[in-house]
Coordinates of C-alpha atoms in Angstrom, one line a residue:
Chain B
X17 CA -2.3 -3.2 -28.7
X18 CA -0.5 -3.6 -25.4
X19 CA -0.4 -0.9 -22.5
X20 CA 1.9 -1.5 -19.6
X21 CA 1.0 -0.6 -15.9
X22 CA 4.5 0.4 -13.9
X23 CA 4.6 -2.1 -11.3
X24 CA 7.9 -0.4 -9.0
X25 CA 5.1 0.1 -6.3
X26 CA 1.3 1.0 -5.7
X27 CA -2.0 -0.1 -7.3
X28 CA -0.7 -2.0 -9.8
X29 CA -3.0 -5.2 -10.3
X30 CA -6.3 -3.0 -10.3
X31 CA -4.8 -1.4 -13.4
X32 CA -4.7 -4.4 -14.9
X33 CA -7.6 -5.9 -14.8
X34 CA -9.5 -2.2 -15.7
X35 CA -7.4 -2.5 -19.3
X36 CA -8.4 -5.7 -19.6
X37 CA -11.7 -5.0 -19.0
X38 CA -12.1 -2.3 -21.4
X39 CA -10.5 -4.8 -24.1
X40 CA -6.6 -4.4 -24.5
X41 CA -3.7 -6.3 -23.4
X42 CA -2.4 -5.3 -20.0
X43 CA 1.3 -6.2 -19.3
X44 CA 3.6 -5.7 -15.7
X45 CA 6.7 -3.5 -16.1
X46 CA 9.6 -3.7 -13.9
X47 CA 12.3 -3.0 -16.0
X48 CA 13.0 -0.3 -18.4
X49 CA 13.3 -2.2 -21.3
X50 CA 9.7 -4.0 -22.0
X51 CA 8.8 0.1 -22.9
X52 CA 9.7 -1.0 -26.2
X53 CA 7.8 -3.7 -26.0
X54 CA 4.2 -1.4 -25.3
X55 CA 2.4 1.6 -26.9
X56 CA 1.0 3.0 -23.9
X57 CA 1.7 3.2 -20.4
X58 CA -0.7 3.7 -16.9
X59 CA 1.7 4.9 -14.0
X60 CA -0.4 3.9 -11.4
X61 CA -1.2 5.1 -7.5
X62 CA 1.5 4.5 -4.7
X63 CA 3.7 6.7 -3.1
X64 CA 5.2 9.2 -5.2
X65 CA 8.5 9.2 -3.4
X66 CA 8.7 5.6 -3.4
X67 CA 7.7 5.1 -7.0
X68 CA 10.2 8.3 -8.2
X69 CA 12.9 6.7 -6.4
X70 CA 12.9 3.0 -8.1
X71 CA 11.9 4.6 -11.3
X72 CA 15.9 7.0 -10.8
X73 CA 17.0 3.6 -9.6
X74 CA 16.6 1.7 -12.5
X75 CA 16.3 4.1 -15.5
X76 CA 12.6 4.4 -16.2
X77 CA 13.3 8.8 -16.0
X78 CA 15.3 8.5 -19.3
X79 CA 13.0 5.7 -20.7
X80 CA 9.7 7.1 -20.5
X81 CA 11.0 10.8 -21.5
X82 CA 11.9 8.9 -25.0
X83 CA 8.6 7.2 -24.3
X84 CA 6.9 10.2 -24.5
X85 CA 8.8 11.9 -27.4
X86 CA 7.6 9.2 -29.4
X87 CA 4.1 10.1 -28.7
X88 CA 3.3 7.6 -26.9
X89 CA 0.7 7.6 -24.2
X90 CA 1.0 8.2 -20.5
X91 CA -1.9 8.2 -17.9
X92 CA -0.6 9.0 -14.7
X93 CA -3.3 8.2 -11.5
X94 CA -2.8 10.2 -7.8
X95 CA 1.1 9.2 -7.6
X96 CA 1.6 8.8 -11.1
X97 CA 0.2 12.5 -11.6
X98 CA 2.9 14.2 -9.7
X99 CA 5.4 11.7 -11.4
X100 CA 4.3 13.5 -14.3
X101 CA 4.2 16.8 -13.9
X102 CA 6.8 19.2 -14.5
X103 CA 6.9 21.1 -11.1
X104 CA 6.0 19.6 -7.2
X105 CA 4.9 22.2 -4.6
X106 CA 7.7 22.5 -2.3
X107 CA 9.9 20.2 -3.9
X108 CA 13.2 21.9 -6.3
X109 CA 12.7 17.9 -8.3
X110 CA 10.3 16.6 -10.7
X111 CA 10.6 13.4 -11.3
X112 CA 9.6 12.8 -15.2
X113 CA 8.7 16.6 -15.5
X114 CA 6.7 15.8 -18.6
X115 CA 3.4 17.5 -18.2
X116 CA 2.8 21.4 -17.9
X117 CA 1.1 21.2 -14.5
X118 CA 1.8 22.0 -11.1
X119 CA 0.5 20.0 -8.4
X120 CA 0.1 19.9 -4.6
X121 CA 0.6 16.6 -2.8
X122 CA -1.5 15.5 0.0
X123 CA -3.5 18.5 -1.3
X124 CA -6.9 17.3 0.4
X125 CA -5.2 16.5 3.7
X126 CA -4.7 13.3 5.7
X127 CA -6.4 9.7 5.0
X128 CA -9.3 10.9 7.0
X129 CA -10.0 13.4 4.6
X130 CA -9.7 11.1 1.9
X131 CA -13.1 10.6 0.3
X132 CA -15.3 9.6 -2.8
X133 CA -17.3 11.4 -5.1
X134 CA -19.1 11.5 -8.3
X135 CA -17.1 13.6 -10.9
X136 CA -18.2 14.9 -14.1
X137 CA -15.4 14.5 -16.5
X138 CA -14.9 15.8 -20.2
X139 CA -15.4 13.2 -23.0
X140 CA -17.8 11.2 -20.4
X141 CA -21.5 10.9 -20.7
X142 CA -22.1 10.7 -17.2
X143 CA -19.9 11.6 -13.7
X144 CA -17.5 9.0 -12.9
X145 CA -17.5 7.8 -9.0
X146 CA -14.0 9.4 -8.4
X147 CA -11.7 7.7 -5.3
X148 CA -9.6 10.3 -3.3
X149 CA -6.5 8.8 -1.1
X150 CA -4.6 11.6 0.2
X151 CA -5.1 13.1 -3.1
X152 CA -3.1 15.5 -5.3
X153 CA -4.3 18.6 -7.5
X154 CA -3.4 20.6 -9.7
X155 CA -3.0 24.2 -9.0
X156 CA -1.6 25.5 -12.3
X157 CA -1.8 24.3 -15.8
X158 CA 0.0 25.6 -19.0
X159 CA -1.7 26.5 -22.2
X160 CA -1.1 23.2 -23.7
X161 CA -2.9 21.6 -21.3
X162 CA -6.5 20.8 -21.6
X163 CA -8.5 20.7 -18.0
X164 CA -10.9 17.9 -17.9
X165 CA -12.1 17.8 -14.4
X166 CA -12.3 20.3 -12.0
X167 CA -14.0 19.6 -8.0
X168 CA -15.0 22.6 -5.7
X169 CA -13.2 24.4 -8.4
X170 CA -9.9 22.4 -7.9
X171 CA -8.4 21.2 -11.0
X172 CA -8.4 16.8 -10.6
X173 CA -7.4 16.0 -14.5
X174 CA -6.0 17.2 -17.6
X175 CA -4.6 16.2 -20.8
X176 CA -1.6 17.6 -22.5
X177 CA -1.8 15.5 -26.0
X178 CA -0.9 12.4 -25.8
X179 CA -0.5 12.6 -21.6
X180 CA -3.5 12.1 -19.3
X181 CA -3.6 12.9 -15.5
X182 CA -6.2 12.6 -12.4
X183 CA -5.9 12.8 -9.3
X184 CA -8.0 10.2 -7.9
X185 CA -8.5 6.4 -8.5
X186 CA -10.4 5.4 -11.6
X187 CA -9.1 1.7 -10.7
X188 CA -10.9 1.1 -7.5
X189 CA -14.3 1.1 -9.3
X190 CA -15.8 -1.0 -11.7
X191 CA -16.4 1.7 -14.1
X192 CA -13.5 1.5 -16.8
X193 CA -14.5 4.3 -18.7
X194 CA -11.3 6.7 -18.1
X195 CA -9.3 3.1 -18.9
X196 CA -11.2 2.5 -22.1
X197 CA -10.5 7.0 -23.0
X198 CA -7.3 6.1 -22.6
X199 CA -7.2 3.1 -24.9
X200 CA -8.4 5.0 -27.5
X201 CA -5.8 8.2 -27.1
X202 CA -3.0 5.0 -27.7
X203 CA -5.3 3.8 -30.6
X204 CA -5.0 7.6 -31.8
X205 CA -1.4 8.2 -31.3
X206 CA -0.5 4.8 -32.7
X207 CA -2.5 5.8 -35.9
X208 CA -0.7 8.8 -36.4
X209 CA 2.9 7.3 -36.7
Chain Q
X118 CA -18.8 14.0 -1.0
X119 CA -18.6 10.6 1.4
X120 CA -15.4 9.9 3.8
X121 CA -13.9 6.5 5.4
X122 CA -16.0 4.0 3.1
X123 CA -15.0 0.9 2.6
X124 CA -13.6 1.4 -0.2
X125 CA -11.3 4.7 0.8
X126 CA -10.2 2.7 3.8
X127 CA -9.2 -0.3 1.9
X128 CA -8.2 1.5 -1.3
X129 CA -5.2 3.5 1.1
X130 CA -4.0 0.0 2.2
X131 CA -3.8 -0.9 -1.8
X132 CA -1.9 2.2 -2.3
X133 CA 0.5 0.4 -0.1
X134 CA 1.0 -2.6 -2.5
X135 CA 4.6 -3.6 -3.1
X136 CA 5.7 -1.3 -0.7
X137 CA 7.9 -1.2 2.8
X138 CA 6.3 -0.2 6.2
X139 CA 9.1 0.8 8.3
X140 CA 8.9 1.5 11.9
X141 CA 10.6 4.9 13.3
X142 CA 11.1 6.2 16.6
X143 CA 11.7 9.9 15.8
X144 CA 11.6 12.7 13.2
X145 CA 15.0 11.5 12.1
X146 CA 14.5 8.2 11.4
X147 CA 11.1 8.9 9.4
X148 CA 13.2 11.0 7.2
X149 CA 16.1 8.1 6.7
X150 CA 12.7 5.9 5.7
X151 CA 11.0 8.3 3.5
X152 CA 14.0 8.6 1.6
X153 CA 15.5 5.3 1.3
X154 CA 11.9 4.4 -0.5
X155 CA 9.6 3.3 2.5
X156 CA 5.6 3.9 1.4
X157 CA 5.0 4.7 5.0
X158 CA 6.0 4.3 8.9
X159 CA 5.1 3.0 11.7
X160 CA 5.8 6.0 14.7
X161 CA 6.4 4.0 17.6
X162 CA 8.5 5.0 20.9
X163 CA 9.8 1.8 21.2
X164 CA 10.6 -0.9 18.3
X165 CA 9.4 -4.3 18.9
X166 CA 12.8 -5.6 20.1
X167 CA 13.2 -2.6 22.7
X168 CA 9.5 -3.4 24.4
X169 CA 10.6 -7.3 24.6
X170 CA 13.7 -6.1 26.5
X171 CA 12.2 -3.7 28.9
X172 CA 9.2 -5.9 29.7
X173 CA 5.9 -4.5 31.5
X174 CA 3.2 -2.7 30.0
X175 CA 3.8 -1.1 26.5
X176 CA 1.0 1.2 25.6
X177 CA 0.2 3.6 22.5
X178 CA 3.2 5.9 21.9
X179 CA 3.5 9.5 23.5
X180 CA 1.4 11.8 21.2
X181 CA 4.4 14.2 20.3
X182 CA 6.5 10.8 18.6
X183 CA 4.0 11.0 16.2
X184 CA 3.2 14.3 15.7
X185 CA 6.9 14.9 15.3
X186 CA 6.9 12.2 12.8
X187 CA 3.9 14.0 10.5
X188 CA 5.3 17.1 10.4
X189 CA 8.5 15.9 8.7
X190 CA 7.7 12.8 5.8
X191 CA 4.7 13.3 3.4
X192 CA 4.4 9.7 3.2
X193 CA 1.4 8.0 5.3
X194 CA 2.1 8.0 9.1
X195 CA 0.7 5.3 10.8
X196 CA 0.8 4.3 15.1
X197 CA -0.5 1.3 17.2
X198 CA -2.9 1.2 19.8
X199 CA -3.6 -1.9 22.2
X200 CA -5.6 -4.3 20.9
X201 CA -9.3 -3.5 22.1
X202 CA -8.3 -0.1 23.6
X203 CA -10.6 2.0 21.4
X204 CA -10.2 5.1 23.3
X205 CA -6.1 5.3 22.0
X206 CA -7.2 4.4 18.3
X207 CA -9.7 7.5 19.2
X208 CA -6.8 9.8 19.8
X209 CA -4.3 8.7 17.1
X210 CA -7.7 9.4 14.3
X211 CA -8.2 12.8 16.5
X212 CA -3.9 13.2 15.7
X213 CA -4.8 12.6 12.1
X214 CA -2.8 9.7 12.0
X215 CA -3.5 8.0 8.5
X216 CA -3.9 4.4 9.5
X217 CA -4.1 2.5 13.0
X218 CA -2.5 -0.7 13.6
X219 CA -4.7 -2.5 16.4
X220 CA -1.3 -4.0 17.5
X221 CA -0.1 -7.2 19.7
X222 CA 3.1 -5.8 20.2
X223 CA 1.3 -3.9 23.0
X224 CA 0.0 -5.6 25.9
X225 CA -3.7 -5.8 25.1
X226 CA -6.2 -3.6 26.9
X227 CA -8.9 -6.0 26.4
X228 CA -8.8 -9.7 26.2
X229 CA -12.2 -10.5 24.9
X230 CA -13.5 -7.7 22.1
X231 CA -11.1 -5.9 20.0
X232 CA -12.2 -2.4 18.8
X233 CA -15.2 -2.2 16.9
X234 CA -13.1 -0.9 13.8
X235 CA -16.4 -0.1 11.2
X236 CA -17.4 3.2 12.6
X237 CA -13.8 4.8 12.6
X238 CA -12.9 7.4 9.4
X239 CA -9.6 6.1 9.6
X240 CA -8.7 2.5 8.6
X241 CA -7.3 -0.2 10.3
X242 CA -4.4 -2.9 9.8
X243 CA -4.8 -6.0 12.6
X244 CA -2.4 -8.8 12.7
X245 CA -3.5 -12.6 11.8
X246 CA -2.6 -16.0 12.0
X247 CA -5.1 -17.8 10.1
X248 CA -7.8 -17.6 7.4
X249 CA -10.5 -17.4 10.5
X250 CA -8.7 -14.4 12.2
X251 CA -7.7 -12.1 9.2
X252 CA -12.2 -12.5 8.8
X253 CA -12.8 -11.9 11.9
X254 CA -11.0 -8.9 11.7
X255 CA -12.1 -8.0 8.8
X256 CA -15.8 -8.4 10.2
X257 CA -14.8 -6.0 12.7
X258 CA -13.7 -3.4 9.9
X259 CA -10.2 -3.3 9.4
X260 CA -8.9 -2.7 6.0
X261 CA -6.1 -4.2 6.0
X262 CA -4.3 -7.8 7.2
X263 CA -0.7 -8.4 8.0
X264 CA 0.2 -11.5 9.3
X265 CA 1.4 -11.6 12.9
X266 CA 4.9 -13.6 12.7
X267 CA 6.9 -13.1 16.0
X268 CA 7.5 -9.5 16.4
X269 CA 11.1 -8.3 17.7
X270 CA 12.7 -11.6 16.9
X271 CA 14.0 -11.0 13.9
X272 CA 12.7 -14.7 12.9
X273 CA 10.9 -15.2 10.0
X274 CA 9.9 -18.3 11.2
X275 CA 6.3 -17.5 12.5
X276 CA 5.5 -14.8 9.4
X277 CA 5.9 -17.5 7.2
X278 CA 3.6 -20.1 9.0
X279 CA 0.9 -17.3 9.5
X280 CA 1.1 -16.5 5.8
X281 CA 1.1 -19.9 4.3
X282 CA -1.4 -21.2 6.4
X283 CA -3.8 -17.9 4.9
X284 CA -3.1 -19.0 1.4
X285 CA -3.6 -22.6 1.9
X286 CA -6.8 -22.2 3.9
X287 CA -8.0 -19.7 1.5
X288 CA -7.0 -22.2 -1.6
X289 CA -9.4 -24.8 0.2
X290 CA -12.5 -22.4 0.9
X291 CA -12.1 -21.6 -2.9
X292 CA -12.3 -25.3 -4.2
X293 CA -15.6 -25.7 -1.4
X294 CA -18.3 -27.0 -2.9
X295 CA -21.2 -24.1 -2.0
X296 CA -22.7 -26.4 0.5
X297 CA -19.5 -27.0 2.5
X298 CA -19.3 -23.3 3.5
X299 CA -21.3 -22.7 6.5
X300 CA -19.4 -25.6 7.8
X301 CA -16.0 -24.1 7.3
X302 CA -17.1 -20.7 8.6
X303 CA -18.0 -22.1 11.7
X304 CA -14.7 -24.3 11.6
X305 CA -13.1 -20.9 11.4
X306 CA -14.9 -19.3 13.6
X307 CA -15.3 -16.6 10.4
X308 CA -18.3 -14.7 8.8
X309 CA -20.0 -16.5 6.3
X310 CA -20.5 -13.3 4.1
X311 CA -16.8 -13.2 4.2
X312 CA -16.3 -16.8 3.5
X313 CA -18.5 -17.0 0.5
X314 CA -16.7 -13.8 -0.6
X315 CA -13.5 -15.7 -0.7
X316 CA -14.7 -18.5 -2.5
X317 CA -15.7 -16.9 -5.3
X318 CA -13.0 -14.6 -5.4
X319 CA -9.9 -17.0 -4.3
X320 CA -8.2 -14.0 -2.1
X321 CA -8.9 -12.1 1.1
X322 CA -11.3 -8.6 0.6
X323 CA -8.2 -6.8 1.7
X324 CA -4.9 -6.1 1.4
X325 CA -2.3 -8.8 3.0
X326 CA 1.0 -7.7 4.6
X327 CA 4.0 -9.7 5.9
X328 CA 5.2 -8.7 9.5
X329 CA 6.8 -10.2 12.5
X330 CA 10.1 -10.6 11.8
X331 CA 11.6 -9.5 8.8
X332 CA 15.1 -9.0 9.2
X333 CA 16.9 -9.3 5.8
X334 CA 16.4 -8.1 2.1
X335 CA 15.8 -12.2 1.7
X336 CA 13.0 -12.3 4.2
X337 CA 11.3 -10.0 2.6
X338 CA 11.5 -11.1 -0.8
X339 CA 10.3 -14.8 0.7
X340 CA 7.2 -13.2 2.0
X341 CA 6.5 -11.9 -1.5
X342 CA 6.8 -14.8 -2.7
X343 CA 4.5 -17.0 -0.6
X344 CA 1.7 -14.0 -1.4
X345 CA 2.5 -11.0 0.3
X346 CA 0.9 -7.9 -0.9
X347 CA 3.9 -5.7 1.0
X348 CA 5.8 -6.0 4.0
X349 CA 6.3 -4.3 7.7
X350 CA 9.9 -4.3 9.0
X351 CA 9.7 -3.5 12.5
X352 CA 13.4 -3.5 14.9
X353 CA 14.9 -4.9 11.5
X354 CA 16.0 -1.7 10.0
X355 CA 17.0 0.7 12.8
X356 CA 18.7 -2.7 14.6
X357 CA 21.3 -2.8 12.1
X358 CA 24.1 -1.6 11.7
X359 CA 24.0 0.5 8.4
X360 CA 19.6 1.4 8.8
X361 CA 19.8 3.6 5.3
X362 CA 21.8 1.0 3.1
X363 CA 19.4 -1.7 4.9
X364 CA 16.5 0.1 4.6
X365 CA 17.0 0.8 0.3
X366 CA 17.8 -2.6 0.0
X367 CA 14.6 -4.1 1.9
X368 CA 12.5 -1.7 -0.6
X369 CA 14.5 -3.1 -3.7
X370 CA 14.2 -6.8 -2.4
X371 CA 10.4 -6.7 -2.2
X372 CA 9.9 -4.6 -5.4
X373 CA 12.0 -7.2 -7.5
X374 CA 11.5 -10.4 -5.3
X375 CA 12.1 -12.8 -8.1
X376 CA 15.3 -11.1 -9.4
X377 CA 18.0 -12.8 -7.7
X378 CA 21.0 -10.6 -9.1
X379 CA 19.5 -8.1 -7.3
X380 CA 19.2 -9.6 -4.0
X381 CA 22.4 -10.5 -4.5
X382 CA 23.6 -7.2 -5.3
X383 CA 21.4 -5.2 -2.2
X384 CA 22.5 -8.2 -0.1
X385 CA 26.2 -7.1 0.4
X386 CA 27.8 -5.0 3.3
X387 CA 24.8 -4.4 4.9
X388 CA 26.6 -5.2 8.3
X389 CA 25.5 -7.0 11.2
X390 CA 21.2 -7.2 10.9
X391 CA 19.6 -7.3 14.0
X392 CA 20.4 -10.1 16.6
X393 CA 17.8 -13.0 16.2
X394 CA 15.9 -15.1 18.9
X395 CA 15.0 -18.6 18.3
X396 CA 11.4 -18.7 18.8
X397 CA 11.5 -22.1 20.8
X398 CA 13.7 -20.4 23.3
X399 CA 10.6 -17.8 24.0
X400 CA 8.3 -18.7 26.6
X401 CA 4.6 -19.2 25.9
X402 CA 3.5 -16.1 28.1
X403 CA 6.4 -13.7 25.9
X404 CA 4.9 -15.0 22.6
X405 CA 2.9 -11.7 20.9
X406 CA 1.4 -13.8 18.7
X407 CA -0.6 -15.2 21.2
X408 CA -2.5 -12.1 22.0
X409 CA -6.1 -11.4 20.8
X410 CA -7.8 -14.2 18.9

């Protein structure tokens, strides 16, 4: 099984070696035709204007939205969860528009504000030390969506099927338990076709 | 709930990976970076180029440049202070600026002890030559490391000896022998927590930027190549002649550095870039590099 991290900008080689880690192949994507090649994808942390741009650029919006009608995974982290999500506060564009969410950028504030926590998260045993850059949230989910995480009552992930979102950093940490939950939603999903 | 750790601090500066740090002098051209695909600017009064020309004593940027700059781009803002001057890098944090660069392209306020850099929420880039510098500031707590190249001279000349020097002295620490390490860190004049750390993990602790004069979409895809983690174009954008068309190819170049069609292809019509200066031609005493240690 082989899950791709996007590599247009951001976090890219901590996703990597988190896959790895928690036992599957891990592969670089830069161009919009080694999604063929994968049966999952991370979109990783970055800037979200920077990474929607390049993916535009070089046809990763038309690639990933078959991607995703083929059921095949997509965990989007802090930059990758408002590439995913199907309305921006303040902004009249999605990018991929996929998930049934609606997130705030920057929702926490500046990088001062940024912080760590420990967060308890559905389908974990124990809370997961959660990393927050100038962190998203979510602020409205659809009924298809399933909220996994919530902090101070803020919504920080969700699933919608075969799509997984947070809005912190699972790959700064040594713990690759969210990576190896979302190996096994590709292991699902590629069972089912 | 814990804020500016270690690994917040340096985690921001990996969020910057692959990315272009462009610097901006106004609301305006913040916008023409945040569009064109820059991860985050520099606000700055003057650009590099400007303070070489004017001379005299370039200090931290009037508060409202960056403020101005905030209120417009959602990207990361970040703004220099002078290297040691910890009472400016105290303002820009109390600004909310997202990251400080403790900067030689200002005339340094102290020449012996740059700012203790640990105890600050916000993190820190610093500029390095070497292997023994990039620990030293590292020691000091900054969370990030560009190199220091020759800023405002559009001369990629000195980023590239800063940078391959790093990679070859880090290649050597990481092939020491364990007993050879004290030795080295002294050589360096570096930590030897820090030393060790790189020998058994064969790269700095943090992130490592190019800057100091990048002028092209070429330059920066070089830098990427010798082991960049992202690069800083300073006068090199708004210098040019066409800053939008240079600034989206820069962001292309160092997102696909090894695809030479596509240099190719963002190379063209990008007008005049900024007028370089040989580096020979510079006296000692107008050499930034040369400031802090």
């Amino acid at each position: 099984m082989k899950i791709g991290v996007l590599a247009l900008q951001g976090a890219v080689k901590e996703h990597l070696k988190m896959i790895e880690n928690a036992g599957a192949e891990a592969i670089v994507i830069k161009t919009s035709d080694q999604c063929d090649e994968i049966d999952g994808i991370i979109i990783p942390g970055g800037e979200s204007t920077t990474i929607g741009r390049l993916m535009k650029l070089y046809g990763f919006i038309e690639k990933l939205n078959e991607f995703s009608k083929q059921r095949k995974p997509i965990f989007g982290t802090c930059a990758g969860m408002i590439l995913l999500a199907k309305e921006v506060v303040g902004k009249s564009e999605n990018h991929l528009g996929l998930m049934d969410m609606k997130v705030a950028r920057n929702a926490f504030g500046r990088q001062r504000e940024s912080f760590e926590a420990n967060l308890p998260i559905k389908g974990l045993e124990s809370p997961l030390r959660a990393v927050f850059i100038r962190a998203p949230l979510i602020e409205e989910v659809g009924s298809g969506v399933e909220v996994l995480s919530e902090y101070n009552g803020k919504i920080v992930a969700a699933r919608q099927g075969h799509l997984l979102a947070a809005s912190f950093h699972p790959e700064l940490t040594d713990d690759f338990r969210l990576h190896s939950y979302f190996i096994n939603m590709v292991k699902q999903f590629s069972l089912v076709k | 709930m814990e804020t500016g750790t270690p690994r917040v601090k340096r985690g921001m500066a990996d969020m910057q990976k692959g990315g272009v740090i462009m610097d901006v002098m106004n609301a305006e051209q913040a916008k023409i970076a945040e569009a064109a695909g820059a991860s985050a600017v520099m606000a700055l009064e003057r650009v590099p180029s400007d303070i070489r020309a004017a001379g005299g004593v370039a200090r931290m940027a009037d508060p409202t440049v960056m403020e101005e700059v905030m209120k417009v781009v959602s990207i990361p803002v970040m703004a220099k202070s002078r290297i040691g001057h910890f009472v400016e890098a105290k303002m820009l944090e109390a600004m909310g600026v997202d990251y400080i660069d403790e900067s030689e392209v200002l005339t340094p306020a102290d020449e012996v002890f740059h700012i203790q850099k640990e105890e600050f929420t916000v993190p820190f880039v610093c500029g390095a030559r070497d292997l023994g510098e990039a620990l030293r500031r590292i020691g000091e707590g900054a969370s990030m490391i560009r190199t220091k190249g020759e800023p405002g001279t559009g001369n990629i000349v000195e980023a590239v000896r800063h940078m391959r020097m790093m990679v070859s002295q880090i290649r050597k620490v990481q092939n020491m022998s364990k007993d050879e390490l004290m030795t080295e860190a002294k050589n360096l004049g570096a930590p030897y927590e820090l030393i060790l750390q790189v020998h058994e993990s064969g790269k700095l602790p943090v992130v490592n930027f190019a800057a100091g004069g990048v002028a092209t979409p070429a330059d920066a895809a070089l830098m990427m190549h010798l082991g960049s983690d992202g690069v800083f174009v300073g006068s090199g954008i708004f210098k040019s002649d066409n800053p939008e068309k240079f600034a989206k190819a820069i962001v292309e170049a160092t997102t696909h550095y090894t695809d030479y069609e596509l240099l190719v292809k963002v190379s063209k019509d990008l007008g005049t870039p900024m007028k370089g200066i040989e580096i020979s031609k510079l006296d000692k005493s107008e050499r930034m590099q040369e400031r802090g240690w």
